[in-house]
mmCIF file of C-alpha atoms and ligand atoms in Angstrom:
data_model
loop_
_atom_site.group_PDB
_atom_site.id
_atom_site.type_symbol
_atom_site.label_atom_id
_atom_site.label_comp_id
_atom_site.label_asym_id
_atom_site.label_seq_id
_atom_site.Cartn_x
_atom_site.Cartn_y
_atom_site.Cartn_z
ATOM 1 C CA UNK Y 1 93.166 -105.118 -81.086
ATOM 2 C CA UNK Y 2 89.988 -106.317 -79.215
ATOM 3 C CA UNK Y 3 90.486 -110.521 -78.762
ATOM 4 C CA UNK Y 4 86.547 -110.508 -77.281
ATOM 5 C CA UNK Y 5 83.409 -110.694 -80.104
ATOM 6 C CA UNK Y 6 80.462 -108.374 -79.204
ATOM 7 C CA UNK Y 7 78.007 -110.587 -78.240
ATOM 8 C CA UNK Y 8 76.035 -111.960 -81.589
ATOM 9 C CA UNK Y 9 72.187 -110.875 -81.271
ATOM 10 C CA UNK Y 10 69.245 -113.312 -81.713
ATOM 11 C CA UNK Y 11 67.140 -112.853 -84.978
ATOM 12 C CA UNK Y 12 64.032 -113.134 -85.587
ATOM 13 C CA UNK Y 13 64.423 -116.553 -87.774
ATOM 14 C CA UNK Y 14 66.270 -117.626 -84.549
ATOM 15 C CA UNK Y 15 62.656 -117.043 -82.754
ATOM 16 C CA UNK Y 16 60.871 -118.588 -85.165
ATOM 17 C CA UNK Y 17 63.276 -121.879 -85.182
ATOM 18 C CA UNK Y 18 61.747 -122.272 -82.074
ATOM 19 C CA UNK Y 19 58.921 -123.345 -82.801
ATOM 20 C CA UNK Y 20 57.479 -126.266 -80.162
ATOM 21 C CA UNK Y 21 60.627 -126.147 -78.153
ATOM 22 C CA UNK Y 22 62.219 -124.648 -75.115
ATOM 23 C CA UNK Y 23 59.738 -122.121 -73.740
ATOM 24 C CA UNK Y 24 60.660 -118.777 -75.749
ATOM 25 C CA UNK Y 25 61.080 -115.830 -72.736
ATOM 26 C CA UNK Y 26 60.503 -112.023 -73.299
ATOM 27 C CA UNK Y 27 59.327 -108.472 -71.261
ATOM 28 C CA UNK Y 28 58.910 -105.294 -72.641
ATOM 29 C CA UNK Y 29 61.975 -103.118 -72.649
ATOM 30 C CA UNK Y 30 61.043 -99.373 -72.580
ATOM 31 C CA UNK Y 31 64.618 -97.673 -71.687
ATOM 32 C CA UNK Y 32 68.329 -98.745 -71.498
ATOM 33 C CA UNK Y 33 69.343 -99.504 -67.918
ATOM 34 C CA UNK Y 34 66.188 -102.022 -67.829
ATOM 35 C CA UNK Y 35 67.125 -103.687 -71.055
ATOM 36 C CA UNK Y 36 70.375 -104.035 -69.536
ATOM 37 C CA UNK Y 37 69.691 -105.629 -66.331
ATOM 38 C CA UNK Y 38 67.410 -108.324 -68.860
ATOM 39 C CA UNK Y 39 69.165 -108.676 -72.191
ATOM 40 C CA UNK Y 40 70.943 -112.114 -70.554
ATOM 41 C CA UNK Y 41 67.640 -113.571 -69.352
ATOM 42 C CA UNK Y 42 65.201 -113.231 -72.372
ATOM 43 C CA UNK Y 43 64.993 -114.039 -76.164
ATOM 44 C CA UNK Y 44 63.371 -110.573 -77.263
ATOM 45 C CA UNK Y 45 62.828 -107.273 -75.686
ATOM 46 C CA UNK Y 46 59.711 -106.021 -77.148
ATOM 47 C CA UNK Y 47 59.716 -101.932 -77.089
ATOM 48 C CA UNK Y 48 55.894 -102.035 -76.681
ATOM 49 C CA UNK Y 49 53.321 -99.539 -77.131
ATOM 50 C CA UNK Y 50 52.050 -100.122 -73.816
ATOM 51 C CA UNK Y 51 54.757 -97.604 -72.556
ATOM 52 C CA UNK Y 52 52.230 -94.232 -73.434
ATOM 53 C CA UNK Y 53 50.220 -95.495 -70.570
ATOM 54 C CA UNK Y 54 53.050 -97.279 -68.172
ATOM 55 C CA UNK Y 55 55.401 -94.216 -68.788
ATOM 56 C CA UNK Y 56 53.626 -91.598 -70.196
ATOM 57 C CA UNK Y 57 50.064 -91.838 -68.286
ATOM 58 C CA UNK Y 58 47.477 -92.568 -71.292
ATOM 59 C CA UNK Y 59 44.929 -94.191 -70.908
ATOM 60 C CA UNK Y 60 44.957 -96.762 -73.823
ATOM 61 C CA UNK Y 61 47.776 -97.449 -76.265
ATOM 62 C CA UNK Y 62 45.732 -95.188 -78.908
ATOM 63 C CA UNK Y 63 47.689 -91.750 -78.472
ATOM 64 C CA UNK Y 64 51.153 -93.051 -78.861
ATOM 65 C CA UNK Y 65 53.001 -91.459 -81.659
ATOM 66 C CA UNK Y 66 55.902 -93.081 -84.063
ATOM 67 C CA UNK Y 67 59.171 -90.802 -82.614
ATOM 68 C CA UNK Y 68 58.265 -92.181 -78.739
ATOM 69 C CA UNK Y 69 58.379 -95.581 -79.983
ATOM 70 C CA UNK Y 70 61.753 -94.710 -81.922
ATOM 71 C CA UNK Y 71 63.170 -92.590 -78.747
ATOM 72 C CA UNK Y 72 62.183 -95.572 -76.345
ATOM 73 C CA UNK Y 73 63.620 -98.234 -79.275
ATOM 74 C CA UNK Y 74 66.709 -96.756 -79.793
ATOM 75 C CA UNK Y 75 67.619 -96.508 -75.733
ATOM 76 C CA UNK Y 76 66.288 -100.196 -75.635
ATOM 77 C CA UNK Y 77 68.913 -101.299 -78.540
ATOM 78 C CA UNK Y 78 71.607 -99.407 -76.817
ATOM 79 C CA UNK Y 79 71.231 -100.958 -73.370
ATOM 80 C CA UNK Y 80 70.871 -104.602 -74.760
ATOM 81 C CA UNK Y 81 73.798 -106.503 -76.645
ATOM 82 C CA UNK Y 82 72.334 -110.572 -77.060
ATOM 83 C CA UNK Y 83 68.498 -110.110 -77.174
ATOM 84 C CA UNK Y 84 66.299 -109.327 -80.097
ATOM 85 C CA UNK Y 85 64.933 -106.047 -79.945
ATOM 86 C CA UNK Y 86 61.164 -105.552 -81.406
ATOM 87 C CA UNK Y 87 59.484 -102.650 -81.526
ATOM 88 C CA UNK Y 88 56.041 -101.941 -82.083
ATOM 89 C CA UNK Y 89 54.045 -100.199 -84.591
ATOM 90 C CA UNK Y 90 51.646 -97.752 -82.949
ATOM 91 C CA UNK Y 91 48.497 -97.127 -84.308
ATOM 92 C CA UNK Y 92 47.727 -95.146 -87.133
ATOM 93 C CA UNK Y 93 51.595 -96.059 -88.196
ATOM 94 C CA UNK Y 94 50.588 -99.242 -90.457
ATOM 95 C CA UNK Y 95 46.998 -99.669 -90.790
ATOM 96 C CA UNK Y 96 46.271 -96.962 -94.249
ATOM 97 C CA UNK Y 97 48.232 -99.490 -96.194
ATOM 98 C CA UNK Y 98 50.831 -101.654 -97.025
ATOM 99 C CA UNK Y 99 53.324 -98.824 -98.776
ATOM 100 C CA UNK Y 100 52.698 -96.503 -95.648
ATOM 101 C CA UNK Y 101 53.251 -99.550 -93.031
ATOM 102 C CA UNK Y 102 56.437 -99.946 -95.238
ATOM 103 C CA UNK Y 103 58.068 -96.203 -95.138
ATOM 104 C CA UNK Y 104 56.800 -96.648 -90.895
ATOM 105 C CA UNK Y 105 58.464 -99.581 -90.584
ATOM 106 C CA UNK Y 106 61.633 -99.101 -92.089
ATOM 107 C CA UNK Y 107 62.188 -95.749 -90.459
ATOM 108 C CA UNK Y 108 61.754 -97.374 -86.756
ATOM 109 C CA UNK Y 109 64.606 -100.304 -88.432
ATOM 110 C CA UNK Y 110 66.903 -97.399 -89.562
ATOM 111 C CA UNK Y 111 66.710 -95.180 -86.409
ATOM 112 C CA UNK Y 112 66.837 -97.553 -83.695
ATOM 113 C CA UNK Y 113 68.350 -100.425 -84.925
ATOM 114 C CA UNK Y 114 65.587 -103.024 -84.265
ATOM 115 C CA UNK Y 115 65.583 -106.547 -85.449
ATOM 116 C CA UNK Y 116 61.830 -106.579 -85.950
ATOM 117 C CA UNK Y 117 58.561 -105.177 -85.626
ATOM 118 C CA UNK Y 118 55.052 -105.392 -83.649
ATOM 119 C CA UNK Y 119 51.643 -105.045 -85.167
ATOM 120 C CA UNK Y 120 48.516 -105.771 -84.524
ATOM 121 C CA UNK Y 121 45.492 -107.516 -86.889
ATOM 122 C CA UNK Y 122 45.178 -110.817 -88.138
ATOM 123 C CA UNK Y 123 43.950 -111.408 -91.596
ATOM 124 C CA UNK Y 124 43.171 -107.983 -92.218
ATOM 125 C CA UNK Y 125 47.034 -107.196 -92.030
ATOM 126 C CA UNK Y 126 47.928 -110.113 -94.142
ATOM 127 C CA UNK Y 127 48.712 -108.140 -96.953
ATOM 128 C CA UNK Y 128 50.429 -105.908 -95.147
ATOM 129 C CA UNK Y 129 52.767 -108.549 -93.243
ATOM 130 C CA UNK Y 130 53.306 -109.795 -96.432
ATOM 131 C CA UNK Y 131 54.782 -106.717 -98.126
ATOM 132 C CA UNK Y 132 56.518 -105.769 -95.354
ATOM 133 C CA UNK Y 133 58.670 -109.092 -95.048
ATOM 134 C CA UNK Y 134 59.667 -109.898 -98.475
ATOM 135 C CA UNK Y 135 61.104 -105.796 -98.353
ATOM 136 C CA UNK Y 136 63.171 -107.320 -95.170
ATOM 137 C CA UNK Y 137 60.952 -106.234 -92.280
ATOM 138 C CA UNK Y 138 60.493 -109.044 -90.063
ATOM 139 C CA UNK Y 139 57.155 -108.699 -88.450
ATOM 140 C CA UNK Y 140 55.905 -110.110 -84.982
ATOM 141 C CA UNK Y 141 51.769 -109.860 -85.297
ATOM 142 C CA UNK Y 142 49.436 -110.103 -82.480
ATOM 143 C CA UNK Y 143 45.810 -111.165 -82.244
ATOM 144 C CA UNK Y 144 43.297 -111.653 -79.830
ATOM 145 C CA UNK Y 145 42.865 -108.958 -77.458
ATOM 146 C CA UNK Y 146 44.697 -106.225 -79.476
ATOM 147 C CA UNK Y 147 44.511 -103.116 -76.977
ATOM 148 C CA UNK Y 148 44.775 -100.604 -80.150
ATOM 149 C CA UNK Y 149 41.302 -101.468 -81.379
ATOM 150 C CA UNK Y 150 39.989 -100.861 -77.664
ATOM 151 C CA UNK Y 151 37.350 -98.387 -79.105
ATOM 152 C CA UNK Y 152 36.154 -101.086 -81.413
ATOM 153 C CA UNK Y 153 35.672 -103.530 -79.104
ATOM 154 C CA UNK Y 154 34.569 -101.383 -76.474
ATOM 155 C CA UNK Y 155 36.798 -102.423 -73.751
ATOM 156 C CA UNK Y 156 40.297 -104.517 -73.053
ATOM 157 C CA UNK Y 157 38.317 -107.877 -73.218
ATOM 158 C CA UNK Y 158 39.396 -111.998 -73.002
ATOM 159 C CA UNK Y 159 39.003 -112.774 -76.533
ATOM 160 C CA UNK Y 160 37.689 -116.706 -77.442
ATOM 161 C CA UNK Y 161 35.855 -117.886 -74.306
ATOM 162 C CA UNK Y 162 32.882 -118.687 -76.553
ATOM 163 C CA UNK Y 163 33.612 -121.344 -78.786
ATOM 164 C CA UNK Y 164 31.662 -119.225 -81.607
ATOM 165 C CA UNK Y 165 34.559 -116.366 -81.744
ATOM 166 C CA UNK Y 166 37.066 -119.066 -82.325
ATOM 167 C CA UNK Y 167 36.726 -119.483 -85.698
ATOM 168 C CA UNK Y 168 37.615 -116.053 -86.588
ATOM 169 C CA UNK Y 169 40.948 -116.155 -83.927
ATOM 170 C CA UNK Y 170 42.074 -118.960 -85.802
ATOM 171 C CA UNK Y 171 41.767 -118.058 -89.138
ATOM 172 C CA UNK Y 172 43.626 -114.747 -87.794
ATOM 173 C CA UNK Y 173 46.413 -117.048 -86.979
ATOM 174 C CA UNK Y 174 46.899 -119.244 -89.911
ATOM 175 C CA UNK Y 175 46.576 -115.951 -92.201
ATOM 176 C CA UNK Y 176 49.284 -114.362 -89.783
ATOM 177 C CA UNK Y 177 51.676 -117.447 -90.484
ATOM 178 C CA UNK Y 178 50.961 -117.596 -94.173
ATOM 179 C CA UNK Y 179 51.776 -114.037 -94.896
ATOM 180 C CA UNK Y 180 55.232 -114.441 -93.283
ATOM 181 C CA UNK Y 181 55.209 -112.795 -89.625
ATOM 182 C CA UNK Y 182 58.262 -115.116 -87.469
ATOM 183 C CA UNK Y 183 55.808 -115.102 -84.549
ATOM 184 C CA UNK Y 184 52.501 -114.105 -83.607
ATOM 185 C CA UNK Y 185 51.484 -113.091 -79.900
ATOM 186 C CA UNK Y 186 48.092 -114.296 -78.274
ATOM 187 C CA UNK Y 187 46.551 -112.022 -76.365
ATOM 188 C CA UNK Y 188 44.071 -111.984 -73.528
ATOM 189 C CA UNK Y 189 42.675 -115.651 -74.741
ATOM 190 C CA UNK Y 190 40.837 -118.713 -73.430
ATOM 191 C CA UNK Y 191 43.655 -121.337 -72.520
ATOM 192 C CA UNK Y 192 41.789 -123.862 -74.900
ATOM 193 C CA UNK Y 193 41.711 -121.894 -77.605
ATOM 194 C CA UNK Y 194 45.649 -120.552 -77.295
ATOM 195 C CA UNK Y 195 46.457 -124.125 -77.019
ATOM 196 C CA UNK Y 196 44.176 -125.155 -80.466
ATOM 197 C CA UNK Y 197 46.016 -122.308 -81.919
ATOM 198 C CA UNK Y 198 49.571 -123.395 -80.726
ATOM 199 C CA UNK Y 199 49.358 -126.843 -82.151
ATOM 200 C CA UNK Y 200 47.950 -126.134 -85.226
ATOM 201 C CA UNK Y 201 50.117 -122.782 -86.145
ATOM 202 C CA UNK Y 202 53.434 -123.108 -87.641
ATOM 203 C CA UNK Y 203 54.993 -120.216 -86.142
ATOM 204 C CA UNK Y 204 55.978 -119.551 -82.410
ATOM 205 C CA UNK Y 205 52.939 -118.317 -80.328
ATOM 206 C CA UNK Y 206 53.756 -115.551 -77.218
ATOM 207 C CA UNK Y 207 51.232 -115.665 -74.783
ATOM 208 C CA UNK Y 208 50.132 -112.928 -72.624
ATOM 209 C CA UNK Y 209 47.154 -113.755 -70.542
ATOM 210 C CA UNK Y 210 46.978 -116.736 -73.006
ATOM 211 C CA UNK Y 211 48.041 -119.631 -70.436
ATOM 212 C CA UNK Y 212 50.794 -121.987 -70.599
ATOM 213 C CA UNK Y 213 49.993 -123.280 -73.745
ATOM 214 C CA UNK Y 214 52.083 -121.139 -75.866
ATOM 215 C CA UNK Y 215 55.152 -121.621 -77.157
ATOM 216 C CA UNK Y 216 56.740 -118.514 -75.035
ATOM 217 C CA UNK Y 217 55.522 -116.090 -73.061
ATOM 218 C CA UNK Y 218 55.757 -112.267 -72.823
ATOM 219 C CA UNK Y 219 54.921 -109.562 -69.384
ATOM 220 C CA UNK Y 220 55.289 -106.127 -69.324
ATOM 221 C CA UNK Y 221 58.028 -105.394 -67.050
ATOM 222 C CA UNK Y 222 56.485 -102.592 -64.548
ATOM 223 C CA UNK Y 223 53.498 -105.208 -64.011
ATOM 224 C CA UNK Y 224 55.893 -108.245 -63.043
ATOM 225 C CA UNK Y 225 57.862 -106.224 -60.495
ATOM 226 C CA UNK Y 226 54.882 -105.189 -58.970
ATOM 227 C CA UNK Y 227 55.473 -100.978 -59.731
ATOM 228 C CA UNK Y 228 51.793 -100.787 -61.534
ATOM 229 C CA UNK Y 229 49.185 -100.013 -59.850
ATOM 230 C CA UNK Y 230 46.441 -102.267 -61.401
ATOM 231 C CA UNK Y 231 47.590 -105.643 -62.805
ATOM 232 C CA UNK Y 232 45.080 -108.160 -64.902
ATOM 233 C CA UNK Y 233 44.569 -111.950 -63.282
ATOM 234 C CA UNK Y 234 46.902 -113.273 -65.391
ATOM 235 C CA UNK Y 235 50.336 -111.064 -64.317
ATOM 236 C CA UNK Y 236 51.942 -112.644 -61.539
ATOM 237 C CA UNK Y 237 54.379 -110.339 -59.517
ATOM 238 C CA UNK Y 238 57.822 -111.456 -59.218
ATOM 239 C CA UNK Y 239 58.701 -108.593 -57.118
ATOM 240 C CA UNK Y 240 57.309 -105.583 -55.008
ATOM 241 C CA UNK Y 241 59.390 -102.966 -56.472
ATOM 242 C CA UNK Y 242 56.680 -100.567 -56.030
ATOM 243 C CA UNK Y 243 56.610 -101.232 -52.192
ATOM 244 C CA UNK Y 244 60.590 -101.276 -52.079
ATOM 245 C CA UNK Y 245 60.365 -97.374 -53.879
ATOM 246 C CA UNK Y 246 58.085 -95.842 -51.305
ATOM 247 C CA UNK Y 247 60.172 -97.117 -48.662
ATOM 248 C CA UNK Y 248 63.528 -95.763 -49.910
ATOM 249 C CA UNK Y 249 61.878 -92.330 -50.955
ATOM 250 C CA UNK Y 250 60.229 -92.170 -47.105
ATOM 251 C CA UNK Y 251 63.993 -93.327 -46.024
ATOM 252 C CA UNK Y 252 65.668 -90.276 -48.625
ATOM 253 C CA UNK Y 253 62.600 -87.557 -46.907
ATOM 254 C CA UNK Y 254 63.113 -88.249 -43.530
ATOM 255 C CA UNK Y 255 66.902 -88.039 -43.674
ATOM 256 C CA UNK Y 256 66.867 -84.921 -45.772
ATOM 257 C CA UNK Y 257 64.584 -83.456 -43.289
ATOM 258 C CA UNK Y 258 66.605 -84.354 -40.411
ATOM 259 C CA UNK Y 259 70.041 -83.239 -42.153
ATOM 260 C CA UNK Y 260 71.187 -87.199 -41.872
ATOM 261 C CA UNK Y 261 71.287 -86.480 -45.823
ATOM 262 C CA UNK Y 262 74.011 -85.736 -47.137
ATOM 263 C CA UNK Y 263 76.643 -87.556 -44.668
ATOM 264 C CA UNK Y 264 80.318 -86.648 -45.042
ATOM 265 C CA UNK Y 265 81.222 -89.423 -46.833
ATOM 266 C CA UNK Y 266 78.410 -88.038 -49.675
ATOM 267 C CA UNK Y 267 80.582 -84.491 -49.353
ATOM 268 C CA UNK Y 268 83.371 -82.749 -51.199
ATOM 269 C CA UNK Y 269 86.045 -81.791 -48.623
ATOM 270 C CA UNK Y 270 88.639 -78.940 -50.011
ATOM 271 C CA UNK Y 271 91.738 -80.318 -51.784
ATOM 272 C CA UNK Y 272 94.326 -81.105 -48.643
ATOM 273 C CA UNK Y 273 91.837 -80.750 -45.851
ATOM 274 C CA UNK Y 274 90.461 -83.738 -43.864
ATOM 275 C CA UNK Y 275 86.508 -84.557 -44.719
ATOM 276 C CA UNK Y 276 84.657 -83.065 -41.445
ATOM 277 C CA UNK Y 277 84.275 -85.065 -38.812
ATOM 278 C CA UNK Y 278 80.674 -86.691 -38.939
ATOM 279 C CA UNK Y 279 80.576 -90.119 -38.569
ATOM 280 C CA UNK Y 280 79.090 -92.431 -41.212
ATOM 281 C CA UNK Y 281 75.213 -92.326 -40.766
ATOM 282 C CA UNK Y 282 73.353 -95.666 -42.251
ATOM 283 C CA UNK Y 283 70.416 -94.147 -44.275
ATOM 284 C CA UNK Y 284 67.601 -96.093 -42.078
ATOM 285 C CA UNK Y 285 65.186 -93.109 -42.530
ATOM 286 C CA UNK Y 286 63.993 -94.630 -38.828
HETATM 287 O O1 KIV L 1 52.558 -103.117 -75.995
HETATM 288 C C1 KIV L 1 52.859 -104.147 -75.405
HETATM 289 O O2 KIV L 1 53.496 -104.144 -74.346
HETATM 290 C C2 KIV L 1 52.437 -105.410 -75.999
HETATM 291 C C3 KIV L 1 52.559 -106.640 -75.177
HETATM 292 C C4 KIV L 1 51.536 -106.601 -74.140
HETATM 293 C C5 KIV L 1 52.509 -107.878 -75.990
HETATM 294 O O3 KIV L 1 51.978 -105.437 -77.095
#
């Protein structure tokens, strides 16, 4: 009999518990061997709908259809054991009304195994939020820059650097809270205004692009190791990954081209019968 507990995953009231305290820390998980290598190092792994344009080549979040986000979700849950696993809503999944956000929702909870979903609006999905969580849907909203209504607002745009929008972002927030969601991220927003928001909300704020402010802080992965090809101000690269995957693929051509690809030591021998006799190459590519 196995002596060793799985590993117990965080919950969404565990997020929300942490509320003004240690910085909460999350990326976007969009397949299992990445939510593997991060499941020890983060709080949540949000399964966002930014993966039609990082993996599927859209060019806004608009196109993305409810099975990818349950195909993506359900590899993210597999590949993680400790982290809570969000996943979001795409458009045209939640917005018609509460009932249809419901049957949406609870299908991405039953077929991947979620803890929680994403969706976007402030206190025009109030209602919403708040049907969805007392049926047992924890929900994770986001304001400010909300990339699904890029059509509306004609463009990805930094949401509250004139103190007249403010109003609006904050009553988003407090309607947010008050309908139920555990969390709310911030979006693309003035550091001032994130921070006025933080202090005054009673719910865990996630900033991205929304300064240090918030109460925790979310990147989408391919940005932060440095594999996308166009990253806003506000991503800082941890890593070059991009630069490290040409290099290895120029490495794999050269030595495929020059037969130093496969080696013996990468080839079958027949049962009984020494491997050939070609040293061990180093795959330099030089
Ligand atoms: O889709 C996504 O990755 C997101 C984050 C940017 C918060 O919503």
């Amino acid at each position: 009999m196995p002596t060793q507990q799985p590993a117990k995953r965080i919950a969404a009231p565990d997020i929300a518990a942490r509320k003004g305290g240690e910085p909460i820390v999350s990326l976007t998980a969009y397949h299992a061997h990445t939510a593997r290598i991060l499941d020890p190092y983060v709080d949540f792994l949000l399964v966002g709908d930014s993966l039609g344009m990082v993996m599927h080549g859209f060019e806004s979040t608009v196109p993305v259809p409810l099975d990818l986000m349950i195909m993506h979700g359900a590899a993210v849950v597999r590949g993680s054991a400790r982290a809570l696993v969000i996943v979001d809503m795409p458009f045209g999944s939640y917005e018609e009304s509460p009932a249809a956000a419901f049957r949406n929702a609870a299908r991405v909870m039953k077929q991947t195994g979620c803890g929680a979903v994403k969706l976007e609006g402030g206190a025009r999905m109030g209602e919403t939020i708040h049907y969805l969580t007392q049926r047992g849907i924890p929900v994770m909203a986001h304001i400010g820059l909300t990339p699904q209504s890029v059509h509306v607002m004609g463009g990805f745009k930094t949401q509250g650097r004139e103190r007249a929008e403010w109003e609006a972002i904050e009553q988003d927030a407090k309607a947010v809270a008050q309908a139920g969601a555990f969390s709310v991220v911030l979006e693309g927003m003035a550091e001032l205004l994130a921070a006025r928001i933080t202090k005054t909300c009673p719910i865990p704020t996630i900033g991205i692009g929304a300064s240090a402010e918030c109460d925790g802080q979310i990147l989408v992965l391919e940005d932060m190791l440095g594999l996308s090809p166009r990253v806003p101000k506000f991503v800082k690269e941890f890593a070059q990954i991009g630069a490290a995957i040409e290099i290895a693929v120029r490495s794999y051509a050269d030595d495929v081209r020059t037969r130093r690809f496969p080696a013996s030591e990468h080839t079958y021998a027949m049962k009984g019968d020494k491997a050939p006799a070609t040293k061990k190459t180093k795959m330099t590519g030089s």
